[in-house]
Tab-separated table of C-alpha atoms in Angstrom:
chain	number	residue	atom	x	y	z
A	55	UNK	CA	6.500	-16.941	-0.990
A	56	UNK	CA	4.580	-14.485	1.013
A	57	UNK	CA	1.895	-16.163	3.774
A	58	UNK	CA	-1.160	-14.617	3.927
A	59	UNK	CA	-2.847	-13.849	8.070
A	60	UNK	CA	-6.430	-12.809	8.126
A	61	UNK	CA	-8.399	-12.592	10.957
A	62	UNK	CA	-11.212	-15.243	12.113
A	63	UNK	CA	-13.572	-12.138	11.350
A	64	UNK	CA	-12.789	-12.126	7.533
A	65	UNK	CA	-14.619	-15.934	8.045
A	66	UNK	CA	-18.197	-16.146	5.592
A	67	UNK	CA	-18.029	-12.951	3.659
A	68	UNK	CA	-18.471	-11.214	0.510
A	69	UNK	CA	-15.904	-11.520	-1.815
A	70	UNK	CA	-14.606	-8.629	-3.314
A	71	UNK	CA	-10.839	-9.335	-4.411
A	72	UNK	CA	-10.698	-12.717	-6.657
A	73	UNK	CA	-6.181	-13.052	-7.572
A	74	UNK	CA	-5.407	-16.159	-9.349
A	75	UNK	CA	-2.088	-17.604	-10.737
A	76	UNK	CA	-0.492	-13.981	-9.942
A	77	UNK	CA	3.657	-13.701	-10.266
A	78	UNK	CA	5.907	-11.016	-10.125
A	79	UNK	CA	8.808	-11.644	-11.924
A	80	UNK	CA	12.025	-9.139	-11.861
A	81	UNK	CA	15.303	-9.539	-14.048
A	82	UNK	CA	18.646	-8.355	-12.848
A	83	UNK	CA	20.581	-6.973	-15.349
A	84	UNK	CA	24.002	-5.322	-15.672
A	85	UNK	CA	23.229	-1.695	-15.614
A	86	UNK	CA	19.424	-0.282	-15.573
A	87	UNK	CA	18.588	-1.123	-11.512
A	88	UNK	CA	16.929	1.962	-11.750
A	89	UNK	CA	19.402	4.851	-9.766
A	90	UNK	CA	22.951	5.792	-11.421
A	91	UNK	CA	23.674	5.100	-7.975
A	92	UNK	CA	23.093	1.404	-8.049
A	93	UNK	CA	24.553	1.001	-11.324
A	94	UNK	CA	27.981	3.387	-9.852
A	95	UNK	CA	27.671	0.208	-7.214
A	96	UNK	CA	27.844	-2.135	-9.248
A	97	UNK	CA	30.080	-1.084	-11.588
A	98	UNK	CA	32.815	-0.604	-8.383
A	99	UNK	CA	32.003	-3.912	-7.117
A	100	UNK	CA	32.902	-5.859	-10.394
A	101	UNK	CA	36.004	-2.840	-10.537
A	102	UNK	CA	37.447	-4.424	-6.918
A	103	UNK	CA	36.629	-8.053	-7.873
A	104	UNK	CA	34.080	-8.078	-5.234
A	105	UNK	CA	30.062	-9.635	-5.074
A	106	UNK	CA	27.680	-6.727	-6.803
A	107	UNK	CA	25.821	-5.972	-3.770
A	108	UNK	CA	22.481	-5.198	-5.773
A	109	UNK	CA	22.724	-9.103	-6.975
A	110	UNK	CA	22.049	-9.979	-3.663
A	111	UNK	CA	18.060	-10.418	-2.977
A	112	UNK	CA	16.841	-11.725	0.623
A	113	UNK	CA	19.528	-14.691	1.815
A	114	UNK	CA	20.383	-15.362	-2.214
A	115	UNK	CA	23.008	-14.017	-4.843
A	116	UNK	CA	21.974	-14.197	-8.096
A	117	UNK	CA	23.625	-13.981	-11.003
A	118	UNK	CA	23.580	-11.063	-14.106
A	119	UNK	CA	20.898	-11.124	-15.762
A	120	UNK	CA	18.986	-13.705	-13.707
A	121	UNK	CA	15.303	-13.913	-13.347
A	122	UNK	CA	13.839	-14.156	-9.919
A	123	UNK	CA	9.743	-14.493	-8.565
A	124	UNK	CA	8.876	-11.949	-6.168
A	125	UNK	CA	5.416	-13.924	-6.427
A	126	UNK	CA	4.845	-17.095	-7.797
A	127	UNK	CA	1.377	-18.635	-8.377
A	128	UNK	CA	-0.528	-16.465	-5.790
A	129	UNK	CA	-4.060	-17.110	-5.485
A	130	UNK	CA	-6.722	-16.076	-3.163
A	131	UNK	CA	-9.583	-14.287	-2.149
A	132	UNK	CA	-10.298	-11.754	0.197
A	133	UNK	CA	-13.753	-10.545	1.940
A	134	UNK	CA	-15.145	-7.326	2.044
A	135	UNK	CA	-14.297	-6.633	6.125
A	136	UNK	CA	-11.630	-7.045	8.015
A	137	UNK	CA	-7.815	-6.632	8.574
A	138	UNK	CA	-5.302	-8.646	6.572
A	139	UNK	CA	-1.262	-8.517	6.359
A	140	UNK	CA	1.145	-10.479	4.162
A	141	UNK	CA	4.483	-11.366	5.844
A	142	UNK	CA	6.579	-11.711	3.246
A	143	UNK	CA	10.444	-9.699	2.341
A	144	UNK	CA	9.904	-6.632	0.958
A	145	UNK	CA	10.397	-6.997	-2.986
A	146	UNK	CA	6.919	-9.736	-2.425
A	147	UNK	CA	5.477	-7.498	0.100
A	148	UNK	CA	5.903	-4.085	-2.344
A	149	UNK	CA	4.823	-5.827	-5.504
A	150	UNK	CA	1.541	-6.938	-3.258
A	151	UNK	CA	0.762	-3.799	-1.871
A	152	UNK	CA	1.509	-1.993	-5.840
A	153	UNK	CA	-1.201	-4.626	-7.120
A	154	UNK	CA	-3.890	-4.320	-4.309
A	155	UNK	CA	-3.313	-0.174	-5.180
A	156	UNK	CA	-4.114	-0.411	-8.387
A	157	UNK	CA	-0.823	1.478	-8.960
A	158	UNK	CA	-0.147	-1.389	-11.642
A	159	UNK	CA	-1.660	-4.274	-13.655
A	160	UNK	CA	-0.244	-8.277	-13.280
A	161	UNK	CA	1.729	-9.638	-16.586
A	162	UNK	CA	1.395	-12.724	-15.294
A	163	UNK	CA	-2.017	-14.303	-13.723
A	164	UNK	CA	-5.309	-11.804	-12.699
A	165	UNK	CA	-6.720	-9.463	-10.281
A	166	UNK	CA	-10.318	-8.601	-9.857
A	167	UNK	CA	-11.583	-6.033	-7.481
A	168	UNK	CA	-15.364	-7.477	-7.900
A	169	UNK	CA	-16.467	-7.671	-11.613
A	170	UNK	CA	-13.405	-5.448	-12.554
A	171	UNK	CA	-10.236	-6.703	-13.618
A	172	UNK	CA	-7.115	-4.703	-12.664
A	173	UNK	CA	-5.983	-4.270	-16.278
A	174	UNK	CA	-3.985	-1.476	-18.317
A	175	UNK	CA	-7.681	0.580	-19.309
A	176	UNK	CA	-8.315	1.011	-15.143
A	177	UNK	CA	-4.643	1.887	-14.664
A	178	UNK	CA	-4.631	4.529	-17.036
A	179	UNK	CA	-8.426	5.832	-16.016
A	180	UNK	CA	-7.390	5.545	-12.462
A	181	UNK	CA	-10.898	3.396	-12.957
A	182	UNK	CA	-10.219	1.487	-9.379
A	183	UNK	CA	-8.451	3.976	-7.300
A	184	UNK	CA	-11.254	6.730	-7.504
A	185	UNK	CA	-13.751	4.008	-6.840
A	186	UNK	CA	-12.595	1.071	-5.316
A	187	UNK	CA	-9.141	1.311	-3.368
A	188	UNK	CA	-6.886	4.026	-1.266
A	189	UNK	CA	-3.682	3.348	-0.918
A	190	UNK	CA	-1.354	4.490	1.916
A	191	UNK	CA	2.432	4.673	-0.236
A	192	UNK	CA	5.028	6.658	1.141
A	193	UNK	CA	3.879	10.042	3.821
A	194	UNK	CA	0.301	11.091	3.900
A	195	UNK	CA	0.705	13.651	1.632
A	196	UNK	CA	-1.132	15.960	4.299
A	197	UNK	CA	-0.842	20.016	3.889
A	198	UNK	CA	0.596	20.948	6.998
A	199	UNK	CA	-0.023	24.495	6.872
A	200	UNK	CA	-4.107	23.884	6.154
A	201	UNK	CA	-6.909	22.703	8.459
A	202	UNK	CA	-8.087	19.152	10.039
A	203	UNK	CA	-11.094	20.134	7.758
A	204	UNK	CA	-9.311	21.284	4.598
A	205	UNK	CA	-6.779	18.236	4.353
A	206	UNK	CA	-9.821	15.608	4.989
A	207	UNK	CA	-12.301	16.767	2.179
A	208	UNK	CA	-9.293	18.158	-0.298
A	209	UNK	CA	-11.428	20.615	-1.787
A	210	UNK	CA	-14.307	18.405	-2.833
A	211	UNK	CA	-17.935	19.188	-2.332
A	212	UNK	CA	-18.820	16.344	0.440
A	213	UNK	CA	-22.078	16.943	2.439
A	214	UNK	CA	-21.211	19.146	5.820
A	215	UNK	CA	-23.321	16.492	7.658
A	216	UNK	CA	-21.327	13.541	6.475
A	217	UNK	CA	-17.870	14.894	6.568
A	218	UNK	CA	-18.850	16.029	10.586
A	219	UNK	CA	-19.905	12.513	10.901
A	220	UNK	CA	-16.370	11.285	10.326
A	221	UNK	CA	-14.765	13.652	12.186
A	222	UNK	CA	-16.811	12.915	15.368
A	223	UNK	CA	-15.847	9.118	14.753
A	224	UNK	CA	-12.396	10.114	14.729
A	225	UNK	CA	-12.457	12.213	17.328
A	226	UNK	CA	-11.230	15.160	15.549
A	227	UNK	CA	-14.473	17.089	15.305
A	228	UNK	CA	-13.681	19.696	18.356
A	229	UNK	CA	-9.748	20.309	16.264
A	230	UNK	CA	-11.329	20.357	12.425
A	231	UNK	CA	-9.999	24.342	11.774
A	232	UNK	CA	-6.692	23.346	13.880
A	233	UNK	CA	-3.234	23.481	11.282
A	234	UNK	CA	-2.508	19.678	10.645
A	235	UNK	CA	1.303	20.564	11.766
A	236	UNK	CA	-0.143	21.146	15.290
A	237	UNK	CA	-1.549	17.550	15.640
A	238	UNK	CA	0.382	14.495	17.133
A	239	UNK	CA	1.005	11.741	14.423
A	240	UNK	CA	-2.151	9.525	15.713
A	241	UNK	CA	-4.537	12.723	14.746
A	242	UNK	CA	-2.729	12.947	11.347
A	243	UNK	CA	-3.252	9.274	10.579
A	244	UNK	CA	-7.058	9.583	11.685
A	245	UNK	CA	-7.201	12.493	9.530
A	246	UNK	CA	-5.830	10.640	6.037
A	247	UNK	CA	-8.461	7.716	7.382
A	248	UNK	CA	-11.648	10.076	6.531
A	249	UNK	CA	-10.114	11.336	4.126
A	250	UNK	CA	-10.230	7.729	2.377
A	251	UNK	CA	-13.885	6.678	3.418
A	252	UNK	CA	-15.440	10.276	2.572
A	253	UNK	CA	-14.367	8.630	-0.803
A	254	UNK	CA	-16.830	5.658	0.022
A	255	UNK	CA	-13.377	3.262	-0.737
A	256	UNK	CA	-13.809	-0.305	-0.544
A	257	UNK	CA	-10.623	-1.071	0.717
A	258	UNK	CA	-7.338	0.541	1.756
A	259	UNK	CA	-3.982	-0.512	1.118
A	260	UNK	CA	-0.188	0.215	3.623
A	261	UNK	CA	2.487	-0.213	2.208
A	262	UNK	CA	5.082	-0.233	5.269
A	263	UNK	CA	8.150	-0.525	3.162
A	264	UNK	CA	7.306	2.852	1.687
A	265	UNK	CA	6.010	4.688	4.613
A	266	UNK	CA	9.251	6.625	6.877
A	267	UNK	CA	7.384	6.299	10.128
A	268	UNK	CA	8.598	4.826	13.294
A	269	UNK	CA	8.210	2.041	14.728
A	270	UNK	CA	6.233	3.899	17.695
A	271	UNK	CA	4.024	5.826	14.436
A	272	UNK	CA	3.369	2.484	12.711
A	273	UNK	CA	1.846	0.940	15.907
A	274	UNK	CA	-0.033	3.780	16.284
A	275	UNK	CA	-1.461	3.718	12.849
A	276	UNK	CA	-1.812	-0.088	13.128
A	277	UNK	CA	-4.527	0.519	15.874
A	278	UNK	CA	-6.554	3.126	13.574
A	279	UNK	CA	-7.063	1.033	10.925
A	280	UNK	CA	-7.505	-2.795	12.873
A	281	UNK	CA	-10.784	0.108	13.698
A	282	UNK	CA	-11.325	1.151	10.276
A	283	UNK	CA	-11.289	-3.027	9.265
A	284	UNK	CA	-14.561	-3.023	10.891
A	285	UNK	CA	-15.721	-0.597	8.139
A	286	UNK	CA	-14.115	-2.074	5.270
A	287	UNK	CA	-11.017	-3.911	4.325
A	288	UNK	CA	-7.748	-3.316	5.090
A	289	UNK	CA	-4.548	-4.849	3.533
């Protein structure tokens, strides 16, 4: 069961994520674990008489075809400021941070990101994610070749004034026609953080499990947004 840590600053404020009864169930099958190179693993395990190594989730073996709970009967609530992390082993974390996206809806229990439930119709109108939540999955996605400038507005039409605003927050106002590739990794970061409130999000959402940064990176980008939490909320 993943615990929850918020800070004493996320005390007596607006609520704007309401998750009640959530669970996240996955089924182990025999084939289907979703690479031919998990089912090739499984297939020479059972071959050598030897424990399917893809059975094995956290400090438990299960058995084919087994159901397991990522999450179980989550509920909680979470204010509109302030930094928040959920220790928990990765398949709990991952499912979290895929929920709190918006990348996918709950089968079992409901998410609201204010009014709006996190339901098939926002999924597939990307309702949430152009409004509501940015979510940090994987690299940043940055275009190494183009500008500071270029890779925080993405094209869009956002007031000079505001965008020059961020920048100057961020410290990256006296680099904004410098090549993202020629920036250290805490400049990138900063960059993909504009980038996410020019889009007046509500809330943004890591995923460490999916990001390939270091350990010295993640630090790093730990410090930028405990800053941006005094802005908005950060998961």
């Amino acid at each position: 069961m993943p615990v929850l840590r918020k800070g004493k600053e996320m005390e007596e404020k607006e609520v704007v994520i309401r998750i009640r009864h959530l669970s996240k169930e996955y089924r182990l099958g025999v084939i289907g674990r979703g690479t031919l190179q998990r089912d090739l693993q499984s297939w020479w395990a059972r071959k050598r008489g030897k424990p399917d190594p893809n059975q094995r989730i956290g400090r438990r073996e299960y058995t084919s075809k087994e159901c397991f709970y990522a999450l179980e009967d989550v509920s909680f609530e979470l204010a509109s400021k302030g930094f928040v992390s959920f220790c928990a082993e990765e398949k709990a974390s991952r499912a979290m941070a895929k929920l709190l996206g918006a990348q996918c809806y709950p089968k079992y229990g409901s998410v609201y990101f204010q009014d709006n439930p996190l339901n098939k119709v926002a999924i597939t109108k990307g309702i949430l994610r152009n409004t509501f939540v940015q979510g940090l999955f994987g690299d940043f996605q940055l275009l190494m070749n183009q500008s500071v400038y270029e890779n925080a507005t993405l094209g869009f039409a956002y007031p000079k004034a505001d965008v020059e605003q961020l920048l100057s927050e961020w410290h990256l106002i006296d680099k904004k026609r410098v090549a993202v590739e020629d920036l250290e990794f805490e400049d990138q970061a900063a960059v993909v953080i504009v980038r996410c409130l020019l889009r007046r999000c509500q809330m943004i959402v890591y995923d460490v499990y999916s990001s390939p940064f270091s350990q010295k990176e993640r630090i790093q980008l730990y410090q930028l947004l405990k800053k941006c939490s005094q802005q908005l909320l950060v998961v």
